[in-house]
Amino acid sequence: MTTDIRPLAGLRVVEMTHMIMGPSCGMFLGMLGAEVIKVEPPEGDKTRALTGMGRGFYPTFNRGKKSITLDLKSEAGKDALHRLLEGADVFVENFRDQSLAKMGFAPDVLQARYPSLIVSSLKGFLKGPYENRTAMDEVVQMMTGMAYMTGPTGRPLRIGSSANDIMGGLFGAFAVLVALLQREKDGKGHVLRTGLFENCLFLVAQHMVQFDIEGREAPPMPEREFSWPVYDIFDTSDGKQMFIGAVTEGQWVTLCNILGLQVLLDDPDLQTRMKQIDARDRTIPVVAAAVRSRSFADLLEAFEDAGIPFSPIHRPAEMYDDPHVTRPGGLFTSSLPEGGTYRAPVMPFEIDDQPMVGENLDIAAIGADTHAVLSAAGLSEAEIAAACGVEAAA
């Protein structure tokens, strides 16, 4: 069962995006109840054809959207998009500024033509010296120090997710909500710009602030200076790995009791948290040996009962076997246009104990909604054919 609360129901979003940052913005708005119309070229969004690690991009971030195809190289295609924008509340795009302006859809042009339209532009950078640079998730991770903080010294490493793109899309959707609230007050549309670089900068801000306050740089996470007595990955007796944390004096006592480490509890030099942290070089090998003498299942039960922070070390594919992930409402099934289904999570929050899901989570075939959407916008059969290009009209 899902919640009936759809705060953006009745809102029309026209989305002209590709890859992840832009599509995720539209997806979030759709899951809040908005009608999202994705504009694709006649051959379809190229993201649909990605393989390998890119195979999940399109089906993950385009769930529940309508699909129309327009040939925006033609005047007929541009005219059709303008007809759509006349009845739209929000326009989401992530094209280069120059490309958008060349097509005649620069934000200032749209604002002048559609005074109540909210234009959400998802870009590599906000306005400034870098605003015309090309950016992608890995680029901004290298630029901001995120990659430096993730890998060991001399080996910068991007994090194992398109987290900046996804969070950038979330900030884009958040900005749309802000603009919608403001429109209720002033009756005007607004031009929004969300920066991928600035998003990543926000994520490393804690390390920047530490330096600004202390004048000392934080080392990369693999070499981090610990603020907790135990915060490590250990091997169990059956060859599995487990992360275990003991971040308070109470958790230290509990962990030592579970592992039978009375010797550490009795040590006069380990009676405060700071002394426990300072002694990690000698205590962690002792903890590791104790963990290595116990099975994973045994420790899992003991830690769960005692409230010790712990976690198995999983691969993403193993999430389909996790009982919490597969609980009712944890995963939602979508259909692919070529046949078959897949499962994916939705918004990570609940309202009145129910998950937040759009009305439809399926992936539309390329241009599946072209005729319905454009004819509803008042275009004739001939205008639709011209707007879509010869291949789309065939």
Tab-separated table of N, CA and C in Angstrom, residues 143-197:
chain	number	residue	atom	x	y	z
A	143	MET	N	37.829	17.710	-8.588
A	143	MET	CA	38.042	19.145	-8.379
A	143	MET	C	37.875	19.556	-6.924
A	144	THR	N	36.904	18.982	-6.243
A	144	THR	CA	36.551	19.465	-4.907
A	144	THR	C	37.334	18.804	-3.781
A	145	GLY	N	38.047	17.734	-4.073
A	145	GLY	CA	38.736	16.997	-3.023
A	145	GLY	C	37.974	15.770	-2.556
A	146	MET	N	36.795	15.522	-3.119
A	146	MET	CA	36.046	14.323	-2.751
A	146	MET	C	36.849	13.064	-3.081
A	147	ALA	N	37.414	13.014	-4.280
A	147	ALA	CA	38.200	11.838	-4.679
A	147	ALA	C	39.456	11.713	-3.825
A	148	TYR	N	40.083	12.847	-3.481
A	148	TYR	CA	41.264	12.837	-2.606
A	148	TYR	C	40.922	12.237	-1.249
A	149	MET	N	39.735	12.572	-0.732
A	149	MET	CA	39.337	12.083	0.587
A	149	MET	C	38.909	10.616	0.557
A	150	THR	N	38.572	10.096	-0.614
A	150	THR	CA	38.041	8.736	-0.712
A	150	THR	C	39.133	7.691	-0.861
A	151	GLY	N	40.151	7.968	-1.679
A	151	GLY	CA	41.225	7.011	-1.893
A	151	GLY	C	42.404	7.273	-0.972
A	152	PRO	N	43.335	6.322	-0.869
A	152	PRO	CA	44.546	6.571	-0.075
A	152	PRO	C	45.419	7.630	-0.736
A	153	THR	N	46.359	8.166	0.011
A	153	THR	CA	47.220	9.230	-0.496
A	153	THR	C	47.856	8.837	-1.824
A	154	GLY	N	47.749	9.731	-2.793
A	154	GLY	CA	48.332	9.495	-4.109
A	154	GLY	C	47.457	8.690	-5.040
A	155	ARG	N	46.307	8.224	-4.533
A	155	ARG	CA	45.403	7.419	-5.367
A	155	ARG	C	43.971	7.934	-5.219
A	156	PRO	N	43.695	9.133	-5.751
A	156	PRO	CA	42.328	9.664	-5.657
A	156	PRO	C	41.347	8.704	-6.301
A	157	LEU	N	40.185	8.574	-5.682
A	157	LEU	CA	39.221	7.559	-6.107
A	157	LEU	C	37.815	8.125	-6.041
A	158	ARG	N	37.067	8.004	-7.149
A	158	ARG	CA	35.671	8.437	-7.112
A	158	ARG	C	34.881	7.467	-6.237
A	159	ILE	N	33.868	7.969	-5.585
A	159	ILE	CA	33.045	7.116	-4.761
A	159	ILE	C	32.254	6.160	-5.644
A	160	GLY	N	31.769	5.069	-5.073
A	160	GLY	CA	31.174	3.993	-5.858
A	160	GLY	C	29.719	4.185	-6.216
A	161	SER	N	29.319	5.398	-6.518
A	161	SER	CA	27.944	5.703	-6.901
A	161	SER	C	27.957	7.036	-7.632
A	162	SER	N	26.899	7.298	-8.410
A	162	SER	CA	26.754	8.618	-9.044
A	162	SER	C	26.075	9.566	-8.049
A	163	ALA	N	26.615	9.597	-6.846
A	163	ALA	CA	25.963	10.306	-5.745
A	163	ALA	C	25.810	11.796	-6.010
A	164	ASN	N	26.807	12.408	-6.644
A	164	ASN	CA	26.703	13.842	-6.914
A	164	ASN	C	25.607	14.142	-7.919
A	165	ASP	N	25.521	13.344	-8.971
A	165	ASP	CA	24.453	13.527	-9.954
A	165	ASP	C	23.087	13.372	-9.297
A	166	ILE	N	22.942	12.341	-8.486
A	166	ILE	CA	21.642	12.074	-7.860
A	166	ILE	C	21.292	13.173	-6.862
A	167	MET	N	22.260	13.538	-6.024
A	167	MET	CA	21.991	14.589	-5.048
A	167	MET	C	21.817	15.936	-5.736
A	168	GLY	N	22.535	16.152	-6.859
A	168	GLY	CA	22.328	17.372	-7.643
A	168	GLY	C	20.902	17.439	-8.161
A	169	GLY	N	20.380	16.282	-8.632
A	169	GLY	CA	18.991	16.240	-9.063
A	169	GLY	C	18.032	16.491	-7.923
A	170	LEU	N	18.379	15.997	-6.744
A	170	LEU	CA	17.542	16.224	-5.566
A	170	LEU	C	17.521	17.702	-5.197
A	171	PHE	N	18.684	18.364	-5.251
A	171	PHE	CA	18.719	19.802	-4.994
A	171	PHE	C	17.918	20.552	-6.050
A	172	GLY	N	17.972	20.062	-7.314
A	172	GLY	CA	17.178	20.687	-8.367
A	172	GLY	C	15.698	20.593	-8.068
A	173	ALA	N	15.245	19.409	-7.620
A	173	ALA	CA	13.838	19.232	-7.270
A	173	ALA	C	13.472	20.074	-6.048
A	174	PHE	N	14.387	20.154	-5.092
A	174	PHE	CA	14.164	20.978	-3.904
A	174	PHE	C	13.984	22.441	-4.298
A	175	ALA	N	14.823	22.912	-5.240
A	175	ALA	CA	14.707	24.296	-5.702
A	175	ALA	C	13.368	24.531	-6.403
A	176	VAL	N	12.891	23.529	-7.152
A	176	VAL	CA	11.579	23.645	-7.805
A	176	VAL	C	10.485	23.811	-6.756
A	177	LEU	N	10.551	23.026	-5.678
A	177	LEU	CA	9.551	23.151	-4.614
A	177	LEU	C	9.586	24.543	-3.993
A	178	VAL	N	10.796	25.068	-3.800
A	178	VAL	CA	10.938	26.426	-3.257
A	178	VAL	C	10.287	27.436	-4.195
A	179	ALA	N	10.559	27.282	-5.511
A	179	ALA	CA	10.014	28.220	-6.496
A	179	ALA	C	8.490	28.115	-6.586
A	180	LEU	N	7.960	26.898	-6.444
A	180	LEU	CA	6.509	26.728	-6.468
A	180	LEU	C	5.855	27.431	-5.284
A	181	LEU	N	6.476	27.323	-4.114
A	181	LEU	CA	5.948	28.022	-2.939
A	181	LEU	C	6.009	29.534	-3.132
A	182	GLN	N	7.122	29.990	-3.725
A	182	GLN	CA	7.258	31.422	-3.965
A	182	GLN	C	6.243	31.902	-5.001
A	183	ARG	N	5.975	31.072	-6.000
A	183	ARG	CA	4.992	31.446	-7.027
A	183	ARG	C	3.602	31.623	-6.429
A	184	GLU	N	3.309	30.842	-5.381
A	184	GLU	CA	2.030	31.010	-4.705
A	184	GLU	C	1.913	32.402	-4.093
A	185	LYS	N	3.062	33.002	-3.759
A	185	LYS	CA	3.056	34.316	-3.116
A	185	LYS	C	3.103	35.459	-4.128
A	186	ASP	N	3.952	35.292	-5.178
A	186	ASP	CA	4.131	36.418	-6.099
A	186	ASP	C	3.524	36.193	-7.483
A	187	GLY	N	3.045	34.969	-7.743
A	187	GLY	CA	2.414	34.696	-9.023
A	187	GLY	C	3.368	34.631	-10.196
A	188	LYS	N	4.653	34.584	-9.913
A	188	LYS	CA	5.648	34.629	-10.980
A	188	LYS	C	6.411	33.311	-11.104
A	189	GLY	N	6.889	33.054	-12.312
A	189	GLY	CA	7.824	31.960	-12.518
A	189	GLY	C	9.209	32.386	-12.081
A	190	HIS	N	10.134	31.440	-12.001
A	190	HIS	CA	11.489	31.755	-11.556
A	190	HIS	C	12.489	30.882	-12.309
A	191	VAL	N	13.669	31.412	-12.491
A	191	VAL	CA	14.749	30.690	-13.169
A	191	VAL	C	15.683	30.113	-12.118
A	192	LEU	N	15.870	28.813	-12.148
A	192	LEU	CA	16.698	28.110	-11.172
A	192	LEU	C	17.916	27.522	-11.852
A	193	ARG	N	19.011	27.471	-11.143
A	193	ARG	CA	20.234	26.852	-11.657
A	193	ARG	C	20.854	26.043	-10.520
A	194	THR	N	21.078	24.758	-10.761
A	194	THR	CA	21.685	23.871	-9.770
A	194	THR	C	23.027	23.406	-10.297
A	195	GLY	N	24.076	23.507	-9.475
A	195	GLY	CA	25.428	23.184	-9.918
A	195	GLY	C	25.925	21.850	-9.377
A	196	LEU	N	26.416	21.008	-10.254
A	196	LEU	CA	26.990	19.727	-9.842
A	196	LEU	C	28.246	19.945	-8.995
A	197	PHE	N	29.069	20.887	-9.399
A	197	PHE	CA	30.293	21.206	-8.650
A	197	PHE	C	29.949	21.695	-7.248
